[in-house]
Coordinates of N, CA and C in Angstrom, one line a residue:
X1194 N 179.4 124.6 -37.6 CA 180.0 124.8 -39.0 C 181.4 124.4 -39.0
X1195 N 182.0 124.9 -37.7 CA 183.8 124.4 -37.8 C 183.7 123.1 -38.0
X1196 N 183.0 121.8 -37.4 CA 183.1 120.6 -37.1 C 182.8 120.2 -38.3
X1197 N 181.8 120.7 -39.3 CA 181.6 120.5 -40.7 C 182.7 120.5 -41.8
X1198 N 183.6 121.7 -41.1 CA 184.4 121.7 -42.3 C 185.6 121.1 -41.5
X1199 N 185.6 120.8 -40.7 CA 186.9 119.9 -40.3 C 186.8 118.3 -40.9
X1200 N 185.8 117.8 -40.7 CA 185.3 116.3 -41.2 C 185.8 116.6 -42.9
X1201 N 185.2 117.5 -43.4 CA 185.2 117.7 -44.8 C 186.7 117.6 -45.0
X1202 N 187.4 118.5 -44.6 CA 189.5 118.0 -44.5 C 189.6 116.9 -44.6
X1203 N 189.1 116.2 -43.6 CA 189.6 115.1 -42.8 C 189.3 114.0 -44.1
X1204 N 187.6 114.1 -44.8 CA 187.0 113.3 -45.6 C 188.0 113.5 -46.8
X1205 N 188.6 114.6 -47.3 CA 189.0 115.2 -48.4 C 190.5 114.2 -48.0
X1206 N 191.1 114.7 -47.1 CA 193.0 113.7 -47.3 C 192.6 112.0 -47.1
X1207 N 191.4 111.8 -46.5 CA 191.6 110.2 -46.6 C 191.1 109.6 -48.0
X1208 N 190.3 110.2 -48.9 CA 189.8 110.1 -50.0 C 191.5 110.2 -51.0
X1209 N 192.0 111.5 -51.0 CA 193.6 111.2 -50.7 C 194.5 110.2 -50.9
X1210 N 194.3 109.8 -49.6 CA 195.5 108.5 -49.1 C 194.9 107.3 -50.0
X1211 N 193.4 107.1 -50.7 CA 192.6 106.3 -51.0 C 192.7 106.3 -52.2
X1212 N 193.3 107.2 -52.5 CA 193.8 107.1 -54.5 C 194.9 106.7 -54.1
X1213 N 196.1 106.6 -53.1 CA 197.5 106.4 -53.3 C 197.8 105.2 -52.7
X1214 N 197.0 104.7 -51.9 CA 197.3 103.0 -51.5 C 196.8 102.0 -52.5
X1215 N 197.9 101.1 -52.2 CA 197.5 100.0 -52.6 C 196.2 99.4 -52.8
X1216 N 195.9 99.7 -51.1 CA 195.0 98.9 -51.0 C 193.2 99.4 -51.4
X1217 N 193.2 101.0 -51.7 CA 192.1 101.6 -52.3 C 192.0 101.7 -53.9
X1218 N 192.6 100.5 -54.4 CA 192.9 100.3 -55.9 C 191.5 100.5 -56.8
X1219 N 190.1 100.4 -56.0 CA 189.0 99.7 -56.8 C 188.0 100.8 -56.4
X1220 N 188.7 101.6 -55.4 CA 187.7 103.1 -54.6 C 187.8 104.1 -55.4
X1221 N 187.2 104.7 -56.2 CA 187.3 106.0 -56.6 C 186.8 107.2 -55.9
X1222 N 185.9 106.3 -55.2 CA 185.4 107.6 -54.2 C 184.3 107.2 -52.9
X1223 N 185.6 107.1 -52.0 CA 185.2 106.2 -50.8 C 183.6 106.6 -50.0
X1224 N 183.2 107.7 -50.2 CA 181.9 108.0 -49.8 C 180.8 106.9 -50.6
X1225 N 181.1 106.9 -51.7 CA 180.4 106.6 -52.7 C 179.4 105.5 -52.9
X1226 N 179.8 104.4 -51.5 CA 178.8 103.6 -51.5 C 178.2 103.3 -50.2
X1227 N 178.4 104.6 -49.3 CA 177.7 104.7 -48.2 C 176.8 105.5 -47.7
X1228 N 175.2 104.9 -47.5 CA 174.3 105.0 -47.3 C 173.8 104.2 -46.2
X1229 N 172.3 105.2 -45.7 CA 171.5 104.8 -44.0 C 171.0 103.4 -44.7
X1230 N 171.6 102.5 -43.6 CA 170.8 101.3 -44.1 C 169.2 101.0 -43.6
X1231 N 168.8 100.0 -44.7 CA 167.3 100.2 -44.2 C 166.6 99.1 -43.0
X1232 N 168.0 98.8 -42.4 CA 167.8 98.0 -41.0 C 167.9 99.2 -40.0
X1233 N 168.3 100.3 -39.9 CA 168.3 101.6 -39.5 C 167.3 101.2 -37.8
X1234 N 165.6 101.3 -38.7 CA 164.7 101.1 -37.6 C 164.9 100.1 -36.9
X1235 N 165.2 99.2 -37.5 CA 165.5 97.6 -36.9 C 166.3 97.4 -35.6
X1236 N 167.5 98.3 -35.9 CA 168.8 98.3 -35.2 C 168.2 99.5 -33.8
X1237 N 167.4 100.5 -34.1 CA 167.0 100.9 -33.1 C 166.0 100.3 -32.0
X1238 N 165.0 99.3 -32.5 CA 164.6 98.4 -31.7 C 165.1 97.8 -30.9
X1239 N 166.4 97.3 -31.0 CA 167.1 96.3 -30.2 C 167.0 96.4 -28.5
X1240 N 167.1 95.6 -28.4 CA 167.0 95.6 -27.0 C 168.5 95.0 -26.4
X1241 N 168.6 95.8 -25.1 CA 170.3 95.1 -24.8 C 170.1 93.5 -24.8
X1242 N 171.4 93.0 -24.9 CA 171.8 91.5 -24.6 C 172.7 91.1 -24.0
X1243 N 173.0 90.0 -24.1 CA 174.2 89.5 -22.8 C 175.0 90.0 -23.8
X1244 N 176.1 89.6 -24.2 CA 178.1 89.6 -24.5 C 178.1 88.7 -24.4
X1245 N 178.0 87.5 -25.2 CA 179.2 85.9 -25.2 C 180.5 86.6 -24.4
X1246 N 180.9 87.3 -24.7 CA 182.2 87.6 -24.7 C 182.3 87.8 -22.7
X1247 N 181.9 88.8 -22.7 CA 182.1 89.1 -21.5 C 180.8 89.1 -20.1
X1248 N 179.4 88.4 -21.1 CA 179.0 88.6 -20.4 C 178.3 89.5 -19.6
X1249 N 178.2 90.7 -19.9 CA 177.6 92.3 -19.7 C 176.6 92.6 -20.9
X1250 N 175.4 93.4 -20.1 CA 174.2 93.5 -21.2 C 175.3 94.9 -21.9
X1251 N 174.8 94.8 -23.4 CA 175.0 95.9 -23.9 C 174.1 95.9 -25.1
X1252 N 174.1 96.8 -25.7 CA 172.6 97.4 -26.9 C 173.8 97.1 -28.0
X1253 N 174.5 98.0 -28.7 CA 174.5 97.8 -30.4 C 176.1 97.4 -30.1
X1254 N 176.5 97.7 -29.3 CA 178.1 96.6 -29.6 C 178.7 96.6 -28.3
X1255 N 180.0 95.5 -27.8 CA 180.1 95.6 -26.6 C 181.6 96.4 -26.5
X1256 N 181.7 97.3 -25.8 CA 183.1 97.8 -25.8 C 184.2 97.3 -24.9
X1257 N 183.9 96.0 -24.2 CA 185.2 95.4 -23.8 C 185.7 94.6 -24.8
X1258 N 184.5 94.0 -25.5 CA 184.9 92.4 -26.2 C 185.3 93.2 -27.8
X1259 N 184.7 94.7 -27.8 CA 185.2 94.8 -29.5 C 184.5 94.4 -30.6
X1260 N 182.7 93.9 -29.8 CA 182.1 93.0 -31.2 C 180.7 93.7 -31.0
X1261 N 180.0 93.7 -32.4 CA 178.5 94.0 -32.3 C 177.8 92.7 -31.6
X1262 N 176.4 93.9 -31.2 CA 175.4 92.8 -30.7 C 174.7 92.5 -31.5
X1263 N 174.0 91.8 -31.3 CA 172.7 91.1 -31.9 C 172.9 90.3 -33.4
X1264 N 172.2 90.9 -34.8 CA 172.3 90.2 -35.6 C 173.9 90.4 -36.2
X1265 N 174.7 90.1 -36.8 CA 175.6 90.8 -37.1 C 175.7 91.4 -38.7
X1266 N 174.4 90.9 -39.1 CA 174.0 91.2 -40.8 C 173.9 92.7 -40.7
X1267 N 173.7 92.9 -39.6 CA 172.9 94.6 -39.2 C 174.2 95.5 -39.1
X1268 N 175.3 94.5 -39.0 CA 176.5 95.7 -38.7 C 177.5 95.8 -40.4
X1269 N 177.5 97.5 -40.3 CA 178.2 97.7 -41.5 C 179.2 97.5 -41.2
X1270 N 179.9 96.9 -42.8 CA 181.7 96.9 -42.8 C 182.1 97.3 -43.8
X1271 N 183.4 97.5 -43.2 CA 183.9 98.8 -44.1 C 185.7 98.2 -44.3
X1272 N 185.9 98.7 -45.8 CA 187.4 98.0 -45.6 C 188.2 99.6 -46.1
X1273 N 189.3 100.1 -45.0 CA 189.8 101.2 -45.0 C 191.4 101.3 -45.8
X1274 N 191.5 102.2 -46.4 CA 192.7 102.4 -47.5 C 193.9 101.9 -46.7
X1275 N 194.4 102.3 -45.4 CA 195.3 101.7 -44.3 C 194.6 101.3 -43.5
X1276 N 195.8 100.6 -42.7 CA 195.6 99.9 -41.2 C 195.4 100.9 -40.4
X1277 N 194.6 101.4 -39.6 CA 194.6 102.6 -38.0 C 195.0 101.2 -36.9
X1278 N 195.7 102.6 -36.3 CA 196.1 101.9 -34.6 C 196.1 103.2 -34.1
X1279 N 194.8 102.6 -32.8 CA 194.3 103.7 -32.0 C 195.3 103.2 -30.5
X1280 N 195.8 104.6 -30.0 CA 196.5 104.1 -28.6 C 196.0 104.8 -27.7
X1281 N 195.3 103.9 -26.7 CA 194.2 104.3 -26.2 C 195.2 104.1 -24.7
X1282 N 194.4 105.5 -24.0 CA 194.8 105.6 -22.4 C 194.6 105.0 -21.3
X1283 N 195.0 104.3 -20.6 CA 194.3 103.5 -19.9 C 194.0 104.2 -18.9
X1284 N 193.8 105.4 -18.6 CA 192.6 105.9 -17.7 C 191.4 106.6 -18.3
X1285 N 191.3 106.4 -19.8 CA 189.7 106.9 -20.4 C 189.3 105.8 -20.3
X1286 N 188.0 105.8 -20.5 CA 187.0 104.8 -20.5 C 186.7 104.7 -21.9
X1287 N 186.6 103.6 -21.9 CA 186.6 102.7 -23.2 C 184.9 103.1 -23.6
X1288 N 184.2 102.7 -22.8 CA 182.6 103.1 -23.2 C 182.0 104.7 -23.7
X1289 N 183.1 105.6 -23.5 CA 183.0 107.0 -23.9 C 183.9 107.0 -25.3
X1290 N 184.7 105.4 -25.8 CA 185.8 106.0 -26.7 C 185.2 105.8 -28.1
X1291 N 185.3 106.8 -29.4 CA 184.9 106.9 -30.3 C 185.5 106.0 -31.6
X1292 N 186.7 105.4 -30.7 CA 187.5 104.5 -31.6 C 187.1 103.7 -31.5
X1293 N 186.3 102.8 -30.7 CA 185.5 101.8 -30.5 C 184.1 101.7 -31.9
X1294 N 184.2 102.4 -32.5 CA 182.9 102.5 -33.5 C 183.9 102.2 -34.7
X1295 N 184.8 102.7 -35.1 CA 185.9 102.3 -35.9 C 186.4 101.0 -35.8
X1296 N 186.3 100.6 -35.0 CA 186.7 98.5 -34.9 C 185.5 97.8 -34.4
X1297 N 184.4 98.5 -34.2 CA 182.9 98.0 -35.0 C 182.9 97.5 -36.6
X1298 N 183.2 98.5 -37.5 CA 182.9 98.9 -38.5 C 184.2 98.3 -39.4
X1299 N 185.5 98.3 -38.8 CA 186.4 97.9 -40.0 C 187.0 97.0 -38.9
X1300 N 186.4 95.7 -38.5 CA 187.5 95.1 -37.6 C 189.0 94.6 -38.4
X1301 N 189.0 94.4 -39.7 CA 190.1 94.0 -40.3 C 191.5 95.2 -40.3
X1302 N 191.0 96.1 -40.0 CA 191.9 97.2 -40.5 C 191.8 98.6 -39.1
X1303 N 191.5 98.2 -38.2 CA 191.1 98.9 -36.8 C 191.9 98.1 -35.7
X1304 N 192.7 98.4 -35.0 CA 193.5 97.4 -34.1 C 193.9 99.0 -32.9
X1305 N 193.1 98.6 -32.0 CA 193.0 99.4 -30.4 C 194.0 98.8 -29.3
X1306 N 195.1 99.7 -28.7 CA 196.1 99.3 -28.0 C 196.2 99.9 -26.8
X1307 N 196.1 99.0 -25.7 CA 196.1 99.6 -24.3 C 197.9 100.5 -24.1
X1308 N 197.5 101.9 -24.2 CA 199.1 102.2 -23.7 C 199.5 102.0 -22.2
X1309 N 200.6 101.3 -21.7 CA 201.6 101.5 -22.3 C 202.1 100.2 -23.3
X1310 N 201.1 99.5 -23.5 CA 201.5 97.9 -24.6 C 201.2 98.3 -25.4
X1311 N 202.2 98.7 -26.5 CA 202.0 99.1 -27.9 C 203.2 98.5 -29.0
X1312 N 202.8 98.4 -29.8 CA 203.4 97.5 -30.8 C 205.0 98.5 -31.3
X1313 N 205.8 97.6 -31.5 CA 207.4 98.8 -32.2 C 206.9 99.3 -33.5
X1314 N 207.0 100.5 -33.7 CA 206.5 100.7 -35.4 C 207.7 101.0 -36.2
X1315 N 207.9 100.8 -37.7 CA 208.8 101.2 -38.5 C 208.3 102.3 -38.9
X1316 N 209.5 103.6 -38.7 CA 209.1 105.2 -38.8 C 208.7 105.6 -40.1
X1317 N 209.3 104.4 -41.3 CA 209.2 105.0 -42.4 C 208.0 104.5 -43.5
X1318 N 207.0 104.0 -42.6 CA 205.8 103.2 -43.0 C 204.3 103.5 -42.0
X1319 N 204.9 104.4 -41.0 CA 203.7 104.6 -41.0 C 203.2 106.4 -40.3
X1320 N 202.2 106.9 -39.7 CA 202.3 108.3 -39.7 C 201.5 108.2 -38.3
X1321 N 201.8 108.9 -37.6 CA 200.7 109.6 -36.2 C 200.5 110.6 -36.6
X1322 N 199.0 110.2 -36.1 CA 198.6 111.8 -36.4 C 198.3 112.5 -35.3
X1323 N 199.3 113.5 -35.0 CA 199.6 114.8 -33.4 C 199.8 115.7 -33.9
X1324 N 199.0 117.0 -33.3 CA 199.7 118.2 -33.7 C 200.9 118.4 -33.2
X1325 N 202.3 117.8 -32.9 CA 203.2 118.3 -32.2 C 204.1 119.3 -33.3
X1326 N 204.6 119.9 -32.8 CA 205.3 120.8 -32.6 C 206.1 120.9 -34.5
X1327 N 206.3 119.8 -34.6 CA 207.3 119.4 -35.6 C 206.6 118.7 -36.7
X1328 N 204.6 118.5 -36.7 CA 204.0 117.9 -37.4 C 204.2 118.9 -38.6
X1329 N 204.3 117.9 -39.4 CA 204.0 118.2 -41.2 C 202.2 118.0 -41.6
X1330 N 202.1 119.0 -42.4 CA 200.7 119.3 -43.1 C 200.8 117.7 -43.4
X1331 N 199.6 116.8 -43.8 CA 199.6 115.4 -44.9 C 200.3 115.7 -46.5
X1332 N 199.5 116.7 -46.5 CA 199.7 117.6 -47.7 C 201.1 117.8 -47.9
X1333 N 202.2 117.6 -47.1 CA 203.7 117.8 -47.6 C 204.6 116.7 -47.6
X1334 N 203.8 115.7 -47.2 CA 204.4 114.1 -47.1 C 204.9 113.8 -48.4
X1335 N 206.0 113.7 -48.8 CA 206.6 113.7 -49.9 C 206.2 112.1 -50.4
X1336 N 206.4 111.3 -50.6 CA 206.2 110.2 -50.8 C 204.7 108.8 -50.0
X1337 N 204.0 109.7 -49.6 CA 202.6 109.1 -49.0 C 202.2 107.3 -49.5
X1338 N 202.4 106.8 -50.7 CA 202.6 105.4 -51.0 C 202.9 104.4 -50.1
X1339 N 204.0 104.9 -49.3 CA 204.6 103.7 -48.6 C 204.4 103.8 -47.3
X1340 N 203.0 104.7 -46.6 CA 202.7 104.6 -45.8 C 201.4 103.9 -45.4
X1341 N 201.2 102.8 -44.3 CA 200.7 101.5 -44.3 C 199.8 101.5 -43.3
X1342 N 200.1 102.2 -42.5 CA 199.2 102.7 -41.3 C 199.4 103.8 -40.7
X1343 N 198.0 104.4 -40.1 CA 198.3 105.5 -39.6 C 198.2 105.3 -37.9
X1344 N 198.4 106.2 -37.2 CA 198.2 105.8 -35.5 C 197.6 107.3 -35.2
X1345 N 196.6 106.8 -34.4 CA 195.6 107.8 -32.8 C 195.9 107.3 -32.4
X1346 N 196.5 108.6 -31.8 CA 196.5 108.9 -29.7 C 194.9 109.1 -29.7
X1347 N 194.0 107.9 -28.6 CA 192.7 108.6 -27.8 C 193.5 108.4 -26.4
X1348 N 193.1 109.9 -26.1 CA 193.6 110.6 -24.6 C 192.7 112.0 -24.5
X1349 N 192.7 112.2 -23.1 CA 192.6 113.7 -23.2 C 193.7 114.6 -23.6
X1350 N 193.6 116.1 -24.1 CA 195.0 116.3 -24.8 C 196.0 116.8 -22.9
X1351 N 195.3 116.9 -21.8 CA 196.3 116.4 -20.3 C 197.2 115.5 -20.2
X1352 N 196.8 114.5 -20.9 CA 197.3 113.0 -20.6 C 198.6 112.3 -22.1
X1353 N 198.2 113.7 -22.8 CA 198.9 112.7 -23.9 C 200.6 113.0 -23.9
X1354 N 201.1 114.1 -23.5 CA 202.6 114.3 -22.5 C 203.6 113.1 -22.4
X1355 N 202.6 112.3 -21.3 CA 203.5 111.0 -21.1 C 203.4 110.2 -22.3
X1356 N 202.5 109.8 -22.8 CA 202.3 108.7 -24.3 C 203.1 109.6 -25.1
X1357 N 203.2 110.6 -25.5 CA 204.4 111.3 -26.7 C 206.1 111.1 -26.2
X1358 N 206.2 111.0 -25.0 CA 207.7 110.8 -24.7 C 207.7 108.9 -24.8
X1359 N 207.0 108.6 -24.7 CA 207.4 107.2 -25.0 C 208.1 107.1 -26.3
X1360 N 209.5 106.4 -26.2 CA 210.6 106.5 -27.5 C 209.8 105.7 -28.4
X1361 N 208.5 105.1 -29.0 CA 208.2 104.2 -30.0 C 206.9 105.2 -30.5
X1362 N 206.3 106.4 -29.5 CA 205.9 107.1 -30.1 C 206.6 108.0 -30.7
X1363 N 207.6 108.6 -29.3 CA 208.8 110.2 -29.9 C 209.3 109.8 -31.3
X1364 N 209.7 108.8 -31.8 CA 210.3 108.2 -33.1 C 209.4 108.7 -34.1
X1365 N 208.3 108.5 -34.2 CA 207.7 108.4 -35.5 C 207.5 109.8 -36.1
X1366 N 207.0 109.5 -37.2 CA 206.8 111.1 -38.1 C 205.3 111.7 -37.5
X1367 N 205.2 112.6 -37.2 CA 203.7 113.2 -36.6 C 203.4 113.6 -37.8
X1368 N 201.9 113.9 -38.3 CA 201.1 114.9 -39.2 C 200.4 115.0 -38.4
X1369 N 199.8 116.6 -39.4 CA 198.3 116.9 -38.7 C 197.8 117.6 -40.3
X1370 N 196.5 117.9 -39.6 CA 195.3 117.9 -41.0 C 195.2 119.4 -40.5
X1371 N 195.1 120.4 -41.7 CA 194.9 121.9 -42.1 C 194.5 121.8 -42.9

């Protein structure tokens, strides 16, 4: 039931951000046009395949190369109200990471970064979202419009210590969802 009503938050402020961006100009209500597709059974059939990419069998997408398998008609896409940047740890494993399903699904707007190679961000355009210490509710972001992308930390919460003292993360504005 907790995990229920946390998604529901979670669904409720990006629906949110989805009336205030630019870029969700045409969304009234981002759920609204997603449904089980009726390739469903299809896509469970599959049987693994090589990776152009890398070369390794994998079943519904390959998590080095970042791309689905098989047909690609079969893979939904999704265009998201911001940019996400996921900064991923380089001692989790990529085949356990759930950000990997998010640049399945929105490769245009999903961009996965080996830490410690992470891009410089401007503090006043975009939001991490960490519980640290000093995070603001989303809900108190005074001006939310002019924020363009949001960033995850995937880590375990042992590991995320060193990634938060990095000065291109310690800079930015943290939120967290209540």
């Amino acid at each position: 039931f907790k995990i229920l009503t946390d998604n529901k938050k979670i669904m409720s402020h990006l629906i949110h951000l989805s009336k205030i961006t630019p870029r969700a100009e045409n969304t009234s209500n981002i759920l609204s046009f997603l449904k089980l597709s009726s390739s469903f059974e299809e896509m469970m059939k599959m049987e693994r395949v090589v990776c152009s990419g890398c070369e390794k069998k994998r079943k519904y997408f390959c998590y080095e190369c970042m791309k689905p398998m098989g047909d690609p008609a079969l893979t939904p896409h999704l265009r998201l109200p911001l940019s996400v940047d996921v900064i991923h740890h380089p001692t989790e494993m990529l085949s356990k990471s759930t950000a990997i399903h998010a640049k399945i699904v929105s490769p245009d707007d999903v961009h996965i970064f080996e830490f410690p190679d992470i891009p410089e961000y401007n503090a006043d355009e975009v939001l991490l979202l960490f519980p640290s210490p000093n995070a603001k509710s989303v809900r108190d972001i005074e001006d939310i419009s002019k924020i363009k992308r949001v960033i995850f930390v995937d880590s375990q919460w042992q590991k995320t210590t060193r990634m938060m003292n990095d000065p291109r993360l310690a800079s930015l504005p943290c939120v967290k969802i209540d």
